Tab-separated table of C-alpha atoms in Angstrom:
chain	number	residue	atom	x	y	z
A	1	UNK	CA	40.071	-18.875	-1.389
A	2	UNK	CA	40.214	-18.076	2.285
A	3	UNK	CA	41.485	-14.195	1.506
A	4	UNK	CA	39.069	-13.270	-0.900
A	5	UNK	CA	36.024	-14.574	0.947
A	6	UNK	CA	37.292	-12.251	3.536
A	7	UNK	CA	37.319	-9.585	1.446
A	8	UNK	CA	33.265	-9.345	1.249
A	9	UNK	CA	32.749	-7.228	4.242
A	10	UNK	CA	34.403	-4.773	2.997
A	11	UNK	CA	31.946	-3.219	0.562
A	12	UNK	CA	29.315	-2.758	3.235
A	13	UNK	CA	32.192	-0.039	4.891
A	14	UNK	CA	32.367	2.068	2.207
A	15	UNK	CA	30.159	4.258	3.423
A	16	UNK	CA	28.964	5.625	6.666
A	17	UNK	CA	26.158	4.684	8.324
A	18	UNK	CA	24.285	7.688	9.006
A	19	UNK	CA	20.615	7.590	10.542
A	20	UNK	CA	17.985	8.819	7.788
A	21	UNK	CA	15.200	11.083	8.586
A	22	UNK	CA	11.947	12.812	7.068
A	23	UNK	CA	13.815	16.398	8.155
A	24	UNK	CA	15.740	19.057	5.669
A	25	UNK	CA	17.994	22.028	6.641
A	26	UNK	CA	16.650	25.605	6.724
A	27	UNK	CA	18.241	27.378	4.152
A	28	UNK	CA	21.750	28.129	4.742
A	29	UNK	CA	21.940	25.342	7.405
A	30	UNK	CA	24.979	23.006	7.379
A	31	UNK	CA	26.156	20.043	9.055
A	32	UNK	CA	29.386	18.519	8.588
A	33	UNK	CA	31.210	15.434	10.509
A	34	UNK	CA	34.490	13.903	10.254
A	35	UNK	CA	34.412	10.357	11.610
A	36	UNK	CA	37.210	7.602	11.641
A	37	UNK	CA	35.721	4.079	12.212
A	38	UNK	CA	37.506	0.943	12.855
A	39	UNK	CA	36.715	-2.678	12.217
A	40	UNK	CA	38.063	-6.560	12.551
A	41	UNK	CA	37.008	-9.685	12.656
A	42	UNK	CA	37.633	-13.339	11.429
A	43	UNK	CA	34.005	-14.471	11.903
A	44	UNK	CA	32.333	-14.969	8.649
A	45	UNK	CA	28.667	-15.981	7.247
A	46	UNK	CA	28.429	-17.978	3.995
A	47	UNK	CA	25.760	-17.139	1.439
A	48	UNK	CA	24.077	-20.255	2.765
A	49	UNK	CA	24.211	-18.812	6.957
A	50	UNK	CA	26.749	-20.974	7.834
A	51	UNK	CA	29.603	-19.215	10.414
A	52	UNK	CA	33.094	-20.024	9.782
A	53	UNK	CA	36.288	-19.098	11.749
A	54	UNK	CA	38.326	-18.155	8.951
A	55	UNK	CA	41.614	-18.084	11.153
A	56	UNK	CA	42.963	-14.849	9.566
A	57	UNK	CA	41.802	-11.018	11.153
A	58	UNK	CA	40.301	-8.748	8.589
A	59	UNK	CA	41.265	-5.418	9.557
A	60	UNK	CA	39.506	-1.994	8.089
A	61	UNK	CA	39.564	1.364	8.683
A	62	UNK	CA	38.020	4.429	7.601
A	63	UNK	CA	38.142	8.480	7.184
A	64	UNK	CA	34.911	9.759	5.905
A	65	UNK	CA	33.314	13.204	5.708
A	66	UNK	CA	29.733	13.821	5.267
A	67	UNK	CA	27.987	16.894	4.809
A	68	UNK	CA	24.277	18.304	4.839
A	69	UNK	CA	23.490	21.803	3.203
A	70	UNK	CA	20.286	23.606	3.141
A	71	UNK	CA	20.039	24.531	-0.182
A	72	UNK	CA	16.560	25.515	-0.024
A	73	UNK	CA	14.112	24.932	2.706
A	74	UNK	CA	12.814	22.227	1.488
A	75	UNK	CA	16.094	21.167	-0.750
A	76	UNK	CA	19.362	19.498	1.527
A	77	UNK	CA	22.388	18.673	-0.389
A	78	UNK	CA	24.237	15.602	0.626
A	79	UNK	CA	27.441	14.360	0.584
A	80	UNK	CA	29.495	11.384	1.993
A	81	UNK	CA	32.945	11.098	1.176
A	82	UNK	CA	35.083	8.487	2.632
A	83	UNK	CA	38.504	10.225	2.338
A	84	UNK	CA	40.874	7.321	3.196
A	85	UNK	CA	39.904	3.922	3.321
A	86	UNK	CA	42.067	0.795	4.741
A	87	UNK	CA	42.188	-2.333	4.208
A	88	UNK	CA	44.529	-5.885	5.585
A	89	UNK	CA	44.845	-9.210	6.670
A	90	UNK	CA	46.816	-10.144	9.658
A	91	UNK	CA	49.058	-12.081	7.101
A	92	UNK	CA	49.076	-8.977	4.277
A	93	UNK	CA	50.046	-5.864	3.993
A	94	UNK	CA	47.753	-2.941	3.920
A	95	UNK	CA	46.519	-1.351	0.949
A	96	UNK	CA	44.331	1.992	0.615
A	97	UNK	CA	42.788	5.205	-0.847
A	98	UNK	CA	39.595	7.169	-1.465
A	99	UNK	CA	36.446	4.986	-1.361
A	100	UNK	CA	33.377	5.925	-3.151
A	101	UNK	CA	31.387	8.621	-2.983
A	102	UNK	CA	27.906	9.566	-2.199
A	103	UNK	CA	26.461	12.813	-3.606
A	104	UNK	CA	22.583	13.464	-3.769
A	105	UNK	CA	20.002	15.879	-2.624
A	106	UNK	CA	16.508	15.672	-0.017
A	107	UNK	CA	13.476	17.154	-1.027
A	108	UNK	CA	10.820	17.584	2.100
A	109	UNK	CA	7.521	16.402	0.420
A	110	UNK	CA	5.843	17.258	3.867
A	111	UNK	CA	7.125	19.682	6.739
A	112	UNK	CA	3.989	19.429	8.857
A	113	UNK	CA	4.459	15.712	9.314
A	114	UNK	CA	8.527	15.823	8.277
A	115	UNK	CA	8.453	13.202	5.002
A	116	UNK	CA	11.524	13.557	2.804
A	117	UNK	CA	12.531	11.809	-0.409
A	118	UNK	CA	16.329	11.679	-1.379
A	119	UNK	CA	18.401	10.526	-4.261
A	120	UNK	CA	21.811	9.768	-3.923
A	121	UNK	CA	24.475	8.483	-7.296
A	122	UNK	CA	27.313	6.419	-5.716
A	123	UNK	CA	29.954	6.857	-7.824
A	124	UNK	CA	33.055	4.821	-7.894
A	125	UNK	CA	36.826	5.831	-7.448
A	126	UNK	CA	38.230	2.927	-8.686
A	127	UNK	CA	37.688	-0.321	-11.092
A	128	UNK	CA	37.180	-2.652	-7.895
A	129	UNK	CA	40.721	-3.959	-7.915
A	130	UNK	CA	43.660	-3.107	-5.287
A	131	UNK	CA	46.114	-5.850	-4.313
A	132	UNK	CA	48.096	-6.201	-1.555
A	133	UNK	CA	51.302	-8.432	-0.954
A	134	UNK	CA	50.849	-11.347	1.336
A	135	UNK	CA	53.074	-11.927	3.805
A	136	UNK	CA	52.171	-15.152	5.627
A	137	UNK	CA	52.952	-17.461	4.974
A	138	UNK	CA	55.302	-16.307	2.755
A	139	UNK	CA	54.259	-17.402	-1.111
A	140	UNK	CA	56.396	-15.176	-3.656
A	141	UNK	CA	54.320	-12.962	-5.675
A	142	UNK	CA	51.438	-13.622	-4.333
A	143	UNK	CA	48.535	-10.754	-3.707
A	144	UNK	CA	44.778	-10.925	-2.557
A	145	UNK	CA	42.943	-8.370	-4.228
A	146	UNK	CA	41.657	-5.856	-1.398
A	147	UNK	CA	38.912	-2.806	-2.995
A	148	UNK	CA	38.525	0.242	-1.424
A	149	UNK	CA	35.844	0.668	-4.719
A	150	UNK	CA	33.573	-2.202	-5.966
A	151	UNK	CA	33.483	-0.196	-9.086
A	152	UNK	CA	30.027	0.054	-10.315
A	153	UNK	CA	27.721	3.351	-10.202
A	154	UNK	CA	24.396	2.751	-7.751
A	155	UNK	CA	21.868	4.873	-7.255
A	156	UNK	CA	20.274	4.939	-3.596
A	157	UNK	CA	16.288	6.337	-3.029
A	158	UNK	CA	15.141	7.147	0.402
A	159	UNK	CA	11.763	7.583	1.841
A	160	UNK	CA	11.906	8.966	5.679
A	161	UNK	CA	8.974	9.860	7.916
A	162	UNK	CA	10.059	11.541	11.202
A	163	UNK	CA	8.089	12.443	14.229
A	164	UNK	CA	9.560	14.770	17.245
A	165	UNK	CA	7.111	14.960	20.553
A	166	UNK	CA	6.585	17.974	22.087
A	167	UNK	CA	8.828	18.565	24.326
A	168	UNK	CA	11.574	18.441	21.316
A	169	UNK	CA	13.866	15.801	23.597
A	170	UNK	CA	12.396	12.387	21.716
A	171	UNK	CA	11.978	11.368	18.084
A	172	UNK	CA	11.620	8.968	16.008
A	173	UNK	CA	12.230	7.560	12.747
A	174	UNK	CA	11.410	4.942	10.049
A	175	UNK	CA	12.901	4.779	6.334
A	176	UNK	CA	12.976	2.618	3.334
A	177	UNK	CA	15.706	2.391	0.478
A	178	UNK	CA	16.077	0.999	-2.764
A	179	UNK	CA	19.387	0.553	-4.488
A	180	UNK	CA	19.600	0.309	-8.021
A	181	UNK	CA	23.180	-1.415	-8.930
A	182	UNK	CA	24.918	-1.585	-11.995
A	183	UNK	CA	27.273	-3.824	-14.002
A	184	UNK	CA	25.504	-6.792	-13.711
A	185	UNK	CA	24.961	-7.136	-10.156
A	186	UNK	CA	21.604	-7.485	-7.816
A	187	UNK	CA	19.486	-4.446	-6.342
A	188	UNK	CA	19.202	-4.192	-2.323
A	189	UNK	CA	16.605	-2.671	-0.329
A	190	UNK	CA	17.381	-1.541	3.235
A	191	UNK	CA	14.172	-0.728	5.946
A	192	UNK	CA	15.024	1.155	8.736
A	193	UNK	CA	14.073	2.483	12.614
A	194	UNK	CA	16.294	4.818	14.969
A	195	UNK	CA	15.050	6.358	17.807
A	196	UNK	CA	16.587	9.524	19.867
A	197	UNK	CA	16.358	10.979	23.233
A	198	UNK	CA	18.170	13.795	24.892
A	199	UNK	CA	19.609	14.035	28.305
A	200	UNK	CA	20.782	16.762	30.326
A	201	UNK	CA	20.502	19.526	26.944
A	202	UNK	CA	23.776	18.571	25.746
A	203	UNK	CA	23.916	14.718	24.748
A	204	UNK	CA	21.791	12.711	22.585
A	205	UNK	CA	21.338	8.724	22.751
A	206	UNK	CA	20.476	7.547	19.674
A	207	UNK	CA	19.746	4.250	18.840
A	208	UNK	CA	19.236	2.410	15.838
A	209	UNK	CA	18.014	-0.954	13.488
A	210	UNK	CA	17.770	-2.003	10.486
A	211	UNK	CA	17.763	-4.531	7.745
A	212	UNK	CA	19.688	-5.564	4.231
A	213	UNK	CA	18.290	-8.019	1.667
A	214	UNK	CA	18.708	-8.712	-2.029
A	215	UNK	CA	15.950	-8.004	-4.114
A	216	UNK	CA	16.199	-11.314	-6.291
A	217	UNK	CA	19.536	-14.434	-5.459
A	218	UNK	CA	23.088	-13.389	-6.571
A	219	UNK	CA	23.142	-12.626	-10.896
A	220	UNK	CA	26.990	-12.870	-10.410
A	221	UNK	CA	27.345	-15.921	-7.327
A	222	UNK	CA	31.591	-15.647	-8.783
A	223	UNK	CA	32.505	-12.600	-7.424
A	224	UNK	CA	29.506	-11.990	-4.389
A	225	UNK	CA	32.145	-12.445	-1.914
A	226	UNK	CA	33.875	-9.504	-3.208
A	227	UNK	CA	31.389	-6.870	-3.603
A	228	UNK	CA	28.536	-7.805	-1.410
A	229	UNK	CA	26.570	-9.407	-3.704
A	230	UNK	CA	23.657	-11.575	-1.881
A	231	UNK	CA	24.652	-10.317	1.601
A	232	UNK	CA	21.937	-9.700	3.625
A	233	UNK	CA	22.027	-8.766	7.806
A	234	UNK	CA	20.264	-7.480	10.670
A	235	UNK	CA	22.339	-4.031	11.874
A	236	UNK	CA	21.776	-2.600	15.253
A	237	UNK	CA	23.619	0.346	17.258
A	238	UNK	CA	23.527	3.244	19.260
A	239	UNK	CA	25.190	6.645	19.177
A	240	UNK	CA	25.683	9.535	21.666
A	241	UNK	CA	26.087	12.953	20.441
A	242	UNK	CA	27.614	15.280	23.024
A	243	UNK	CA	27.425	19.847	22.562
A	244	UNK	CA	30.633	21.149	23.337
A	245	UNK	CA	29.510	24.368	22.449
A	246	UNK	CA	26.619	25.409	20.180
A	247	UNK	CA	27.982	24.357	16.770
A	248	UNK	CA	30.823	21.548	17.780
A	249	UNK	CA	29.596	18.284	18.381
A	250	UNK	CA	31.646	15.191	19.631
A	251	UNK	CA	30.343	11.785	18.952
A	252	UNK	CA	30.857	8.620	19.577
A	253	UNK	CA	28.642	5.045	18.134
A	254	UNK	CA	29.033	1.759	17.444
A	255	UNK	CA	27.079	-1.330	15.192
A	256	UNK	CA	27.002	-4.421	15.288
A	257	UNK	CA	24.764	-7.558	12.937
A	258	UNK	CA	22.509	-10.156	14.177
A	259	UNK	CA	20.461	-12.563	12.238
A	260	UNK	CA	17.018	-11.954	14.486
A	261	UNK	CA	15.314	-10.599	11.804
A	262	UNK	CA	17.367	-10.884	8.817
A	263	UNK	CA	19.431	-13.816	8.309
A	264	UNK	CA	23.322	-13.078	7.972
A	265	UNK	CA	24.826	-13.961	5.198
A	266	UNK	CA	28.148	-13.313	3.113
A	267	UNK	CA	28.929	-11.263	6.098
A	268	UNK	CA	31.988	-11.313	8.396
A	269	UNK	CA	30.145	-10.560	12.187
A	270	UNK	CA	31.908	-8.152	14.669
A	271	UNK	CA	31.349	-4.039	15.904
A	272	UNK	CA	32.209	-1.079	14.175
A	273	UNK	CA	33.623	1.474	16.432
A	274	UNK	CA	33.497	4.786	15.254
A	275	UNK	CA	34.468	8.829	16.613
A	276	UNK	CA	33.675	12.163	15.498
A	277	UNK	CA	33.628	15.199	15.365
A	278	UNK	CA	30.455	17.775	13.809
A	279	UNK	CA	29.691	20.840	13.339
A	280	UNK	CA	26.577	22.207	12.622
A	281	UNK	CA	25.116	25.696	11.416
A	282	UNK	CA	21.367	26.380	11.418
């Protein structure tokens, strides 16, 4: 039992956490990254808030490309692929391959006042099932089943409003999203607030918070621990963004979860550490 509760924070790394915002590209703009992000932790929260110490490191780590294109000016393509996704125990071996994937498109509903509204389809690479060998204590034959894919289809809406002062060095943002899940399991909604500021014209501080929660109690309380269902958390992080020259971007971020808002819950607590690099066309 103690593996496959483990196993629930996984789902909530399959995809990037990227900052959402009422802007689109200009036509023919394009922004790519290429991130690896890192994780571990044995701290975990129940469905019921309770924090247990499960005595065994969960260990993930991630590849992912995403991409914004400017299909029209008021029309962004987006993608976010995770390329290569890990996955262990300190007392397994590791187990791995491509997550699943985000693909969707922006449509600016305002430009004066930069609203957007975006629809992405997650779509799985795998039937939620990838085992890895234990090795401690040693029990022949045994596996813990470890996804990289949770296997069902979602489909994520976003509504962004964005506002940039003046002097184009400070913005802000607020969104709201609505996950529609599939094969039985419960819908999420996400709210959302990130802030930016730039210093010295070549780096930008970017912070960010936001919350998770279930739009009704687990349909499928058997298998939450394994694909996030009834997890709910507060997130907060920051990023800096450095120029190294007008189209390469380093950057650098990390998140974290708290329960100051939102409690946590079927949620293992620790940072996500995460480098980059971007490039961007406009």
């Amino acid at each position: 039992m103690k593996y496959f509760i483990i196993t629930s924070y996984l789902l909530l790394l399959q995809t990037a956490v990227f900052g959402q915002s009422g802007w689109t590209r200009e036509k023919g703009g394009a922004f790519v990254q290429v991130s690896l992000s890192t994780f571990s932790s044995n701290d975990f929260y129940s469905t019921n808030g309770e924090l247990f110490d499960q005595g065994e490191d969960f260990q993930s780590q991630a590849l992912t490309i995403y991409g914004e294109y400017g299909i029209t000016s008021r029309i962004t393509g987006i993608l976010n692929l995770p390329l290569y996704k890990s996955n262990r125990f300190s007392g397994t071996d590791r187990v791995g391959g491509v997550s699943d994937i985000r693909i969707g498109a922006k449509y600016a509903l305002s430009q004066k006042l930069p609203i957007s509204f975006a629809v992405e389809a997650e779509i799985p690479t795998g039937d939620g099932f990838n085992f890895a060998d234990v090795r401690e204590p040693v029990v022949p034959g045994q596996q813990i089943n470890l996804p990289v894919s949770d296997g069902e289809f979602n489909v994520w809406s976003t509504l962004a409003v964005s506002k940039s002062l003046p002097t184009g060095k400070t913005y802000g943002s607020f969104y709201g999203q609505y996950n529609i899940r599939t094969q039985g399991f419960s819908d999420q909604y996400r709210l959302g607030l990130e802030l930016g500021q730039r210093f010295i014209d070549r780096i930008w501080l970017i912070g960010r918070l936001g919350i998770q929660e279930g739009v009704s109690e687990n349909s499928q309380p058997n298998v939450s621990f394994l694909y996030g269902e009834g997890t709910t958390y507060t997130t907060y992080g920051l990023t800096a963004m450095a120029d190294l020259t007008n189209i390469l971007k380093l950057t650098a971020s990390f998140s974290d979860y708290a329960g100051f808002i939102s409690d946590r819950q079927n949620i293992y607590d620790a940072a996500t550490f995460t480098v980059g690099i971007a490039w961007e066309l406009k």
